Each structure stands twice: as structure tokens, then as C-alpha cells.
XYZ file of C-alpha atoms in Angstrom:
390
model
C 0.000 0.000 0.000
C 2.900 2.213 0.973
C 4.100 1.954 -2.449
C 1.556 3.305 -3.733
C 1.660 6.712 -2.081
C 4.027 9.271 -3.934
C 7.226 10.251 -1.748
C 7.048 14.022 -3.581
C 5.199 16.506 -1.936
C 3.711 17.324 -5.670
C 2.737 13.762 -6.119
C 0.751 13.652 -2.758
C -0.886 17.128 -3.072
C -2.230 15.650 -6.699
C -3.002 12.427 -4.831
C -5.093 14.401 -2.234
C -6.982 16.490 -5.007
C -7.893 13.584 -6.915
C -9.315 11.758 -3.993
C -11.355 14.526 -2.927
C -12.604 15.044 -6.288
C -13.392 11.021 -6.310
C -14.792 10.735 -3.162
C -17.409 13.760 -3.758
C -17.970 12.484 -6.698
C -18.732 9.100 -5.491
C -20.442 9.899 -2.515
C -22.737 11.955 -5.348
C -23.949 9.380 -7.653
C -24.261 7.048 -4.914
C -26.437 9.247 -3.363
C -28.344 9.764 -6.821
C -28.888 6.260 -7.588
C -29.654 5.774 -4.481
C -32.433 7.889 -3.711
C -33.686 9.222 -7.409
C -35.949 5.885 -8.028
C -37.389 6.414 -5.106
C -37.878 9.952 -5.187
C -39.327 10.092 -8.989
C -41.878 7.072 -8.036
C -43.066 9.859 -5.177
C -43.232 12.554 -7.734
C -44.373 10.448 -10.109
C -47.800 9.200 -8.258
C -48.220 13.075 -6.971
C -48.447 13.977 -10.514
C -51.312 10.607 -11.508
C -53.439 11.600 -8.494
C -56.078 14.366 -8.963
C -56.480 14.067 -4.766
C -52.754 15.506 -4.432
C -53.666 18.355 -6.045
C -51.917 18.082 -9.490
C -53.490 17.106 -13.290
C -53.249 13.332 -13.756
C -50.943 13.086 -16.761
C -52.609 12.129 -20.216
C -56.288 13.126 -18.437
C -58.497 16.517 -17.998
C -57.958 17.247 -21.511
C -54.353 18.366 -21.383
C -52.577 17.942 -24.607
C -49.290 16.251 -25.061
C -47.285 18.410 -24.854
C -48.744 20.007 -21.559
C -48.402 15.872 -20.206
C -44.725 15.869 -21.497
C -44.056 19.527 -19.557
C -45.314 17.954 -16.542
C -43.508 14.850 -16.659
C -40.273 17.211 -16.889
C -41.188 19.265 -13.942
C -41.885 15.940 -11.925
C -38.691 14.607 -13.046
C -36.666 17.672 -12.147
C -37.783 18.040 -8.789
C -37.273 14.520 -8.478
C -33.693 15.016 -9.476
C -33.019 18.187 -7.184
C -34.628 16.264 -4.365
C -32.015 13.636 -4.878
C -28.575 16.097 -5.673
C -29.163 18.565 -2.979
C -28.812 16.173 -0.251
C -25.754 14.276 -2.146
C -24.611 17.573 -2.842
C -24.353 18.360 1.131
C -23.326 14.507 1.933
C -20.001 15.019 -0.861
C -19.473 18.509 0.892
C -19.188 16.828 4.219
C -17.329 13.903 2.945
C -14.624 16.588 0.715
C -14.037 18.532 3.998
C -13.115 15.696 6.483
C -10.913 13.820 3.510
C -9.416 16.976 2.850
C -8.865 18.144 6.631
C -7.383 14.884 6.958
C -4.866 15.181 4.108
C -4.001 18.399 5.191
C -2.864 17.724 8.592
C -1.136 15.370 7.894
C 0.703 17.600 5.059
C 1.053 20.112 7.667
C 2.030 18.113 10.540
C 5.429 17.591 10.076
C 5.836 21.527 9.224
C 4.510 21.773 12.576
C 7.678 20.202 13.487
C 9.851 21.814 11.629
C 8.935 25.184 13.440
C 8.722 24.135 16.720
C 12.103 22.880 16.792
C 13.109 25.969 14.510
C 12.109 27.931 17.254
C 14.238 25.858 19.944
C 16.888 26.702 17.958
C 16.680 30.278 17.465
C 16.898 30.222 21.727
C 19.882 28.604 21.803
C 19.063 24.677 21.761
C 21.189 23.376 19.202
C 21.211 20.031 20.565
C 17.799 20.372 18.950
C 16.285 17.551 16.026
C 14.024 16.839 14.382
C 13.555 12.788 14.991
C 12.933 10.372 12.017
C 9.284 9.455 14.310
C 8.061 13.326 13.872
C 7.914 13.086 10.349
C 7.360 9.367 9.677
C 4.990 9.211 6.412
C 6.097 12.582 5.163
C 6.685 13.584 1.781
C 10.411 13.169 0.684
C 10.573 17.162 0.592
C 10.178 17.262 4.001
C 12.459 14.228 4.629
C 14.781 16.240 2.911
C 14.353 19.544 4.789
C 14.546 17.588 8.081
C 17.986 16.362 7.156
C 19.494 19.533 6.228
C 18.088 21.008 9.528
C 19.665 18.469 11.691
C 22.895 18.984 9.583
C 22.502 22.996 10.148
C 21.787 22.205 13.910
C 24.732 19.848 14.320
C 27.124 22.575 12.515
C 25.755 24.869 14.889
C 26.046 22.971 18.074
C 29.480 22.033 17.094
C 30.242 26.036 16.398
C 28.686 27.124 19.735
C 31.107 24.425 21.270
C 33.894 25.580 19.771
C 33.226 29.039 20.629
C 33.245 28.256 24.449
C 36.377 26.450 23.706
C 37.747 29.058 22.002
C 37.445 31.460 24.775
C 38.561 28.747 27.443
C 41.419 28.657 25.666
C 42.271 31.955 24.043
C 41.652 32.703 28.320
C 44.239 30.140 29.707
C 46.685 31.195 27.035
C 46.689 34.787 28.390
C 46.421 34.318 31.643
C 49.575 32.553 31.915
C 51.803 35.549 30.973
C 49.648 38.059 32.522
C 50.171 36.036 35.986
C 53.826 36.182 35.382
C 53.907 39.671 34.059
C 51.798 40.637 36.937
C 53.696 38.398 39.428
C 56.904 40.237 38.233
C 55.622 43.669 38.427
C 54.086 43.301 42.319
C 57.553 41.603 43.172
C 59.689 44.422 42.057
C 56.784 47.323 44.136
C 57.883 44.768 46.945
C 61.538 44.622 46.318
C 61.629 41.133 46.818
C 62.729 40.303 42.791
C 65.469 43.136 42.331
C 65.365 45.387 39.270
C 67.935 43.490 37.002
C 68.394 42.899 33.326
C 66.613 38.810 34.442
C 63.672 40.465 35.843
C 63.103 42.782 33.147
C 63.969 40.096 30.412
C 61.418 37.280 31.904
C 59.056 40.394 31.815
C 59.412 41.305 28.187
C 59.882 37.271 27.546
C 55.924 36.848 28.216
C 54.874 40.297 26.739
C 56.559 39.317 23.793
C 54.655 35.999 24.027
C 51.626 38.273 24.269
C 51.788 39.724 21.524
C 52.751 36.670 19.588
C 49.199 35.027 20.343
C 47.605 37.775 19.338
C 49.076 38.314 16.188
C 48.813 34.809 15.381
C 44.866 34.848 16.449
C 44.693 37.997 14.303
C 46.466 36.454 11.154
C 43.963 33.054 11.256
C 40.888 35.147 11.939
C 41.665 37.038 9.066
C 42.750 33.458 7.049
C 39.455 31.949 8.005
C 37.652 34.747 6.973
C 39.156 35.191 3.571
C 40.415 39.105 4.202
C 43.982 37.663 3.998
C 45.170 38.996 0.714
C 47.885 36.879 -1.036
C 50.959 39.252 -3.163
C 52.016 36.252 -5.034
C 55.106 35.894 -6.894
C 57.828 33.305 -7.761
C 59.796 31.485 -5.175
C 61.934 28.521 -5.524
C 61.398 25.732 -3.663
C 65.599 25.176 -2.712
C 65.755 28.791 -1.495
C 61.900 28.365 0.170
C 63.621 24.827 2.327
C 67.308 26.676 2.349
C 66.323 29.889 3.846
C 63.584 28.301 6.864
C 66.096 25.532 7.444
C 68.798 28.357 8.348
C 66.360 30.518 10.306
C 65.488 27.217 12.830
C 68.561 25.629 12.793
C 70.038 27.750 15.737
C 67.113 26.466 17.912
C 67.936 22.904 16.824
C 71.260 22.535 17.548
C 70.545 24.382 20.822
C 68.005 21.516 21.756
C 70.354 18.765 20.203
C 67.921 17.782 17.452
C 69.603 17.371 13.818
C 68.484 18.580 11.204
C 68.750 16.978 6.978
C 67.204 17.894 3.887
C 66.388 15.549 0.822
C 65.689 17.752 -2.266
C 64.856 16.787 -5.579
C 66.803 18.441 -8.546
C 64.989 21.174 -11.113
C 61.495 21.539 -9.218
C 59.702 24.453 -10.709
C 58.968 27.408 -9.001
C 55.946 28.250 -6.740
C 53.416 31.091 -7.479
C 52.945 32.022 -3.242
C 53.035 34.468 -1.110
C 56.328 34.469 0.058
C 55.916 35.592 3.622
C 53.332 33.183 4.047
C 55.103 30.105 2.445
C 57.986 30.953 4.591
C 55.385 30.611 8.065
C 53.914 27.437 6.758
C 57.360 25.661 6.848
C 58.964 26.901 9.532
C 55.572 26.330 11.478
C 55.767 22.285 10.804
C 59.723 22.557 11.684
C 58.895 24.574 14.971
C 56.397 22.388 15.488
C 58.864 19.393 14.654
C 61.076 20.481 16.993
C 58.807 21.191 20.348
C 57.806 17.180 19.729
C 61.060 15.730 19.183
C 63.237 14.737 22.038
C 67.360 15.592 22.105
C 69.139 13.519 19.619
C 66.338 12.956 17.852
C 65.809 13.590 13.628
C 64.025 15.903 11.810
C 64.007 15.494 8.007
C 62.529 17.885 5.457
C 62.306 16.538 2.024
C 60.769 18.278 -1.145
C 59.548 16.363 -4.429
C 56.900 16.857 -7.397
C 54.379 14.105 -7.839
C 51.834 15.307 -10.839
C 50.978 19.097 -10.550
C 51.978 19.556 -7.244
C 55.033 20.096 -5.211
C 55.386 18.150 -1.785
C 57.173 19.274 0.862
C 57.375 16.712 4.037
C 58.798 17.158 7.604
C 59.217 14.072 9.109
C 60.513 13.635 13.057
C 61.238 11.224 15.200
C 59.346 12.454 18.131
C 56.874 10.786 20.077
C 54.541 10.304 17.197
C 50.490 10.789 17.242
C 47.640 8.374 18.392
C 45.288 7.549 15.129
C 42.493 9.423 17.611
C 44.055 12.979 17.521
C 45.000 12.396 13.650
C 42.005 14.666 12.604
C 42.234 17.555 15.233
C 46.043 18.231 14.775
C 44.768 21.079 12.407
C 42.484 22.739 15.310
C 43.436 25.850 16.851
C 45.399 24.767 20.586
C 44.838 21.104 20.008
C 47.542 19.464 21.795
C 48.324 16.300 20.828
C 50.106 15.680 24.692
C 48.282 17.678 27.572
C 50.835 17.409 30.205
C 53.180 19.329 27.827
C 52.971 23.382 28.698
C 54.001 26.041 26.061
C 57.444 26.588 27.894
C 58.876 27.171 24.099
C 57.181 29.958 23.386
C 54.128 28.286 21.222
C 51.099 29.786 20.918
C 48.970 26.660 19.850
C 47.750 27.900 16.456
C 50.624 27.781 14.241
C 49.657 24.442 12.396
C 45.959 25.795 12.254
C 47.514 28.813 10.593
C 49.571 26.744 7.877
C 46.516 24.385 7.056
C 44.746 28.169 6.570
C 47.482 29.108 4.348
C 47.750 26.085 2.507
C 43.974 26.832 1.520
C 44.391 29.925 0.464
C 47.455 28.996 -2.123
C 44.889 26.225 -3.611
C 46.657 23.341 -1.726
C 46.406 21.625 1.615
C 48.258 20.099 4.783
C 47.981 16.733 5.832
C 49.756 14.511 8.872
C 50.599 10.746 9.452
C 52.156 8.509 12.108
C 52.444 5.327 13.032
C 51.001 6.200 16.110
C 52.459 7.089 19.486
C 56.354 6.423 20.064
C 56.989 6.580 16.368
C 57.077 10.381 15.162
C 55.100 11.917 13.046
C 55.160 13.041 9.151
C 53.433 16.288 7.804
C 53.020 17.317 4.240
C 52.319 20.347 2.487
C 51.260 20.029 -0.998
C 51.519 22.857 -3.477
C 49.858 23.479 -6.370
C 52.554 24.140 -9.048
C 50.163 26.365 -11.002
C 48.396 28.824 -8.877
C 46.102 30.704 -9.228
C 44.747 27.891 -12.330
C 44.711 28.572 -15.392
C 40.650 28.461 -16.633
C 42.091 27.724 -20.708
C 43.585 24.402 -18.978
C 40.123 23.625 -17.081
């Protein structure tokens, strides 16, 4: 029976026309044939008895044709007798078949605004369940799954907002307690006003400002307002020059440092600033995960249309569960470890931004935890694309 019931709203609307139209139509000549024999006999013996007050047909001297006029007034009363009651019956019966089909058309719009309305007060954990609009047209079916898909984007938003701020908080107040600390110890005299004191105090402003900048620069990623000044760049002077401007910090730490480039690799179309941040983010990042005497290794290579650059450590590798949130904005990967190196926690969500934006993207690997890790930037060669080749 089911089957038989169109899944489009268009199909069911013509569905519910035609069976009102069939059922007051029905209900009509039921009615008709029902009660018109009856009706007409009535009429009929009215018009052959002179008692009831009307001229016998075919007697008194009336001519045919005054007998065939009153045969046609008998029958036509006989017939209105019989429609007008039908007529009210297949009113009655259009109304409740119609009411019927409509509420149940309208019933799962019902739905739909009600929890439309929990929404719009802040219930995103809000849905619309498969039971609420069980029988409904496939349009609505429809509808409800986008909704639930808009409510689960916006519950996962909201939660990232309160994240966001529980995090952007802890981030600052760190430095501010030290800065703050620092400040009330030298009113006290009891830290003395040396070049330490003074350095530790610029060491977290200067932190400070980092996060900021950085929360600036991926706002303004994420929002597209981030405008690229592309131009050529090789890829041996893109890996030569971040290579020099980290290695300092490795050696310091005791973490080498090797290359593995391939030979004539065609230049990048980037924004040079920014392809220089995307690198040396994965190598600082390389290096805050990577114990001493550990091994970083930064290799470059074209596979198609792209150019791949990989930084691959020996550090103590990712879990296949925090995989997909390496990207995120603070995600750490270990939660015991503090930003003692002067991280801010966005940098990789920065370089996946930036990869975007330069038509490409950033990807990680690992064998999982003990094992280090492997992350990959892959470039477009030809960027911004050229529409003759598409």
C-alpha cells in the first residue's frame, strides 16, 4: 500500500486532489442512484393523483405536450430532491478527507517550526527525529535532514566558541600572571630590578603579543580578508632559507636537522611571507615534539601538478584518535606538555589556513604514538589555475 503513495510533496498534493474530487464524486452518484428511483416514483404518483392536487398526466384534456411539460417538472424536482442532499453529503465527505490530508501535510511543518524555534533560543542540541515526520513527503524528509545537519554545525560552532574562549583565556592568563607576578615583586623589592627580571618580563609580553598576532592572522585566514601578493619562489631557497632561520634552535636543543631535495622543481606562485610561516611552522612544530638527539628530516619532491614538501621527526609520534584535530586551533596532541617554548597553539591551524588559500592543503601521518610523526604540504605548481587548462 505504501508503495503506492508518492514520496514528492507534488505527487501527494495531486493524490489528495484527486481523492477529494473522487470521493465527492462518489459519494454523489451514490447518493443519486440511491435515492432518485425512489424519489421520482413519489413525484411520479403526486403527478397521476387528482387528490394531491396536481393534473393526472394524459387526463383533464391536457394535450401532449402540456403531459410531457409535466412529466419534466416531476422529473426535475425529483432530481433536485435527490442532488441537494448528495450535494451536502459530498461537501461533508470533501471537507473531512481533505482536513485529513491536510494535517497530515502540515504536521510535520509543525515540526519543523517548533524545533526551529528551539533553535533560534539557543538549543542546538535540537532535532528533528525520524518518528516526527514518519509518512512525510520526501521534501520534508529532505528539509529535516538539512536542519539536523545545520543544527549539528551549529552545536558544534557554539562548542567551539566556548572552547575558544577557554582557551584563548588560559593562554593569556599565563603571561599576565607572570607579568603581573613580576611587576608586584619588584613594588615589593623582593625580585630586584635586574636585566633577568626585566627580560622574563618582556619574555611573556613578547609571548603576548605573539598570540595575538597569530589569532589575528587566522581570523583574518578563516575569513578570507587575507590577501595573497604572489610571486615566484623557488622551492631550494623556500627549504634553504627556513632551514637556516630554525637551525640555531635545533642545535641548541640537540635535534639534527637533513634535507632531501629533488633536482629542477619548478617554481611556486605564493606568497612568500606566508610560504615561509607554513614551513617553519611544521619545523617549529617538529622540533617542540622531538626529544634531544632525535631527527628531523625535510624533504621536497613533485608528484603530478603539485610540489610536496614533508617534515618528518622522530618524536613521540600521534595516536590515530588525535590524527584529525592536529589542524584545530590549541589542540595538543600531549596535555601534560605546557608552552614553555614559546608556542602559541595555532601555528599548524595557521599553515593548514594558508595552505587553503594557495589552492593546496596540509595533511599529517604517524604510526602512532612512540613513532614520530610526518606532515606534508602540498603545493599546487600552477596557482592561481589557469581556466584555458580547465
Amino acid at each position: 500500500m505504501h508503495r503506492l503513495i508518492p514520496r514528492t510533496l507534488f505527487g501527494r498534493l495531486l493524490l489528495a486532489f484527486l481523492l477529494v474530487f473522487v470521493v465527492s464524486g462518489g459519494v454523489l452518484v451514490a447518493a443519486t442512484e440511491l435515492s432518485l428511483p425512489r424519489l421520482y416514483d413519489r413525484h411520479f404518483m403526486m403527478a397521476s393523483d387528482p387528490d394531491m392536487g396536481e393534473m393526472p398526466m394524459g387526463g383533464h384534456g391536457r394535450g401532449p405536450d402540456e403531459v410531457a411539460a409535466g412529466q419534466f417538472l416531476n422529473f426535475r424536482a425529483a432530481v433536485e430532491g435527490a442532488l441537494i442532499p448528495a450535494a451536502w453529503a459530498a461537501l461533508l465527505a470533501a471537507i473531512l478527507v481533505s482536513a485529513w490530508l491536510s494535517r497530515r501535510v502540515s504536521q510535520p511543518l509543525q515540526h519543523l517550526a517548533q524545533a526551529s524555534q528551539r533553535i533560534a533560543v539557543g538549543h542546538y542540541e535540537q532535532r528533528v527525529s525520524p518518528t516526527e515526520i514518519s509518512g512525510a513527503p520526501q521534501e520534508f524528509v529532505d528539509v529535516a535532514g538539512s536542519f539536523n545537519q545545520m543544527a549539528e554545525r551549529l552545536e558544534k560552532t557554539e562548542t567551539l566558541r566556548r572552547e575558544l574562549i577557554a582557551d584563548v583565556s588560559h593562554e593569556l592568563r599565563t603571561p599576565l600572571t607572570i607579568i603581573k607576578g613580576s611587576m608586584e615583586g619588584l613594588m615589593d623589592g623582593v625580585l630586584a630590578p635586574d636585566n633577568q627580571t626585566f627580560g622574563m618580563v618582556q619574555h611573556e609580553a613578547a609571548r603576548l603579543e605573539r598570540l595575538v598576532n597569530d589569532m589575528l592572522q587566522l581570523s583574518r585566514l578563516e575569513a578570507g580578508k587575507d590577501t595573497l601578493e604572489l610571486g615566484p619562489l623557488s622551492v631550494e631557497t623556500l627549504l634553504n632559507g627556513s632551514l637556516e632561520s630554525i637551525r640555531a634552535a635545533y642545535r641548541e636543543k640537540g635535534v639534527s636537522l637533513a634535507s632531501e631535495l629533488e633536482q629542477g622543481l619548478p617554481a611556486l606562485q605564493v606568497d612568500v611571507d606566508r610560504a615561509y610561516q607554513a614551513v617553519l611552522n611544521l619545523l617549529a612544530n617538529a622540533l617542540e615534539y622531538t626529544p634531544a638527539g632525535g631527527v628531523v628530516t625535510v624533504r621536497a619532491r613533485r608528484e603530478s601538478e603539485s610540489i610536496v614538501i614533508e617534515v618528518e621527526d622522530s618524536g613521540i609520534g600521534i595516536a590515530p584518535g588525535h590524527l584529525p584535530h592536529v589542524f584545530e586551533r590549541f589542540y595538543r596532541v600531549d596535555k601534560s606538555r605546557s608552552r614553555a617554548q614559546g608556542g602559541t597553539g595555532i601555528g599548524l591551524a595557521i599553515t593548514r589556513r594558508i595552505m587553503e588559500a594557495h589552492g593546496g592543503r596540509a595533511e599529517v601521518t604517524s604510526p602512532g604514538l612512540g613513532h614520530g610523526s610526518r606532515f606534508t604540504l602540498i603545493w599546487p605548481i600552477e596557482f592561481p589555475p589557469n581556466p584555458k587548462k580547465q
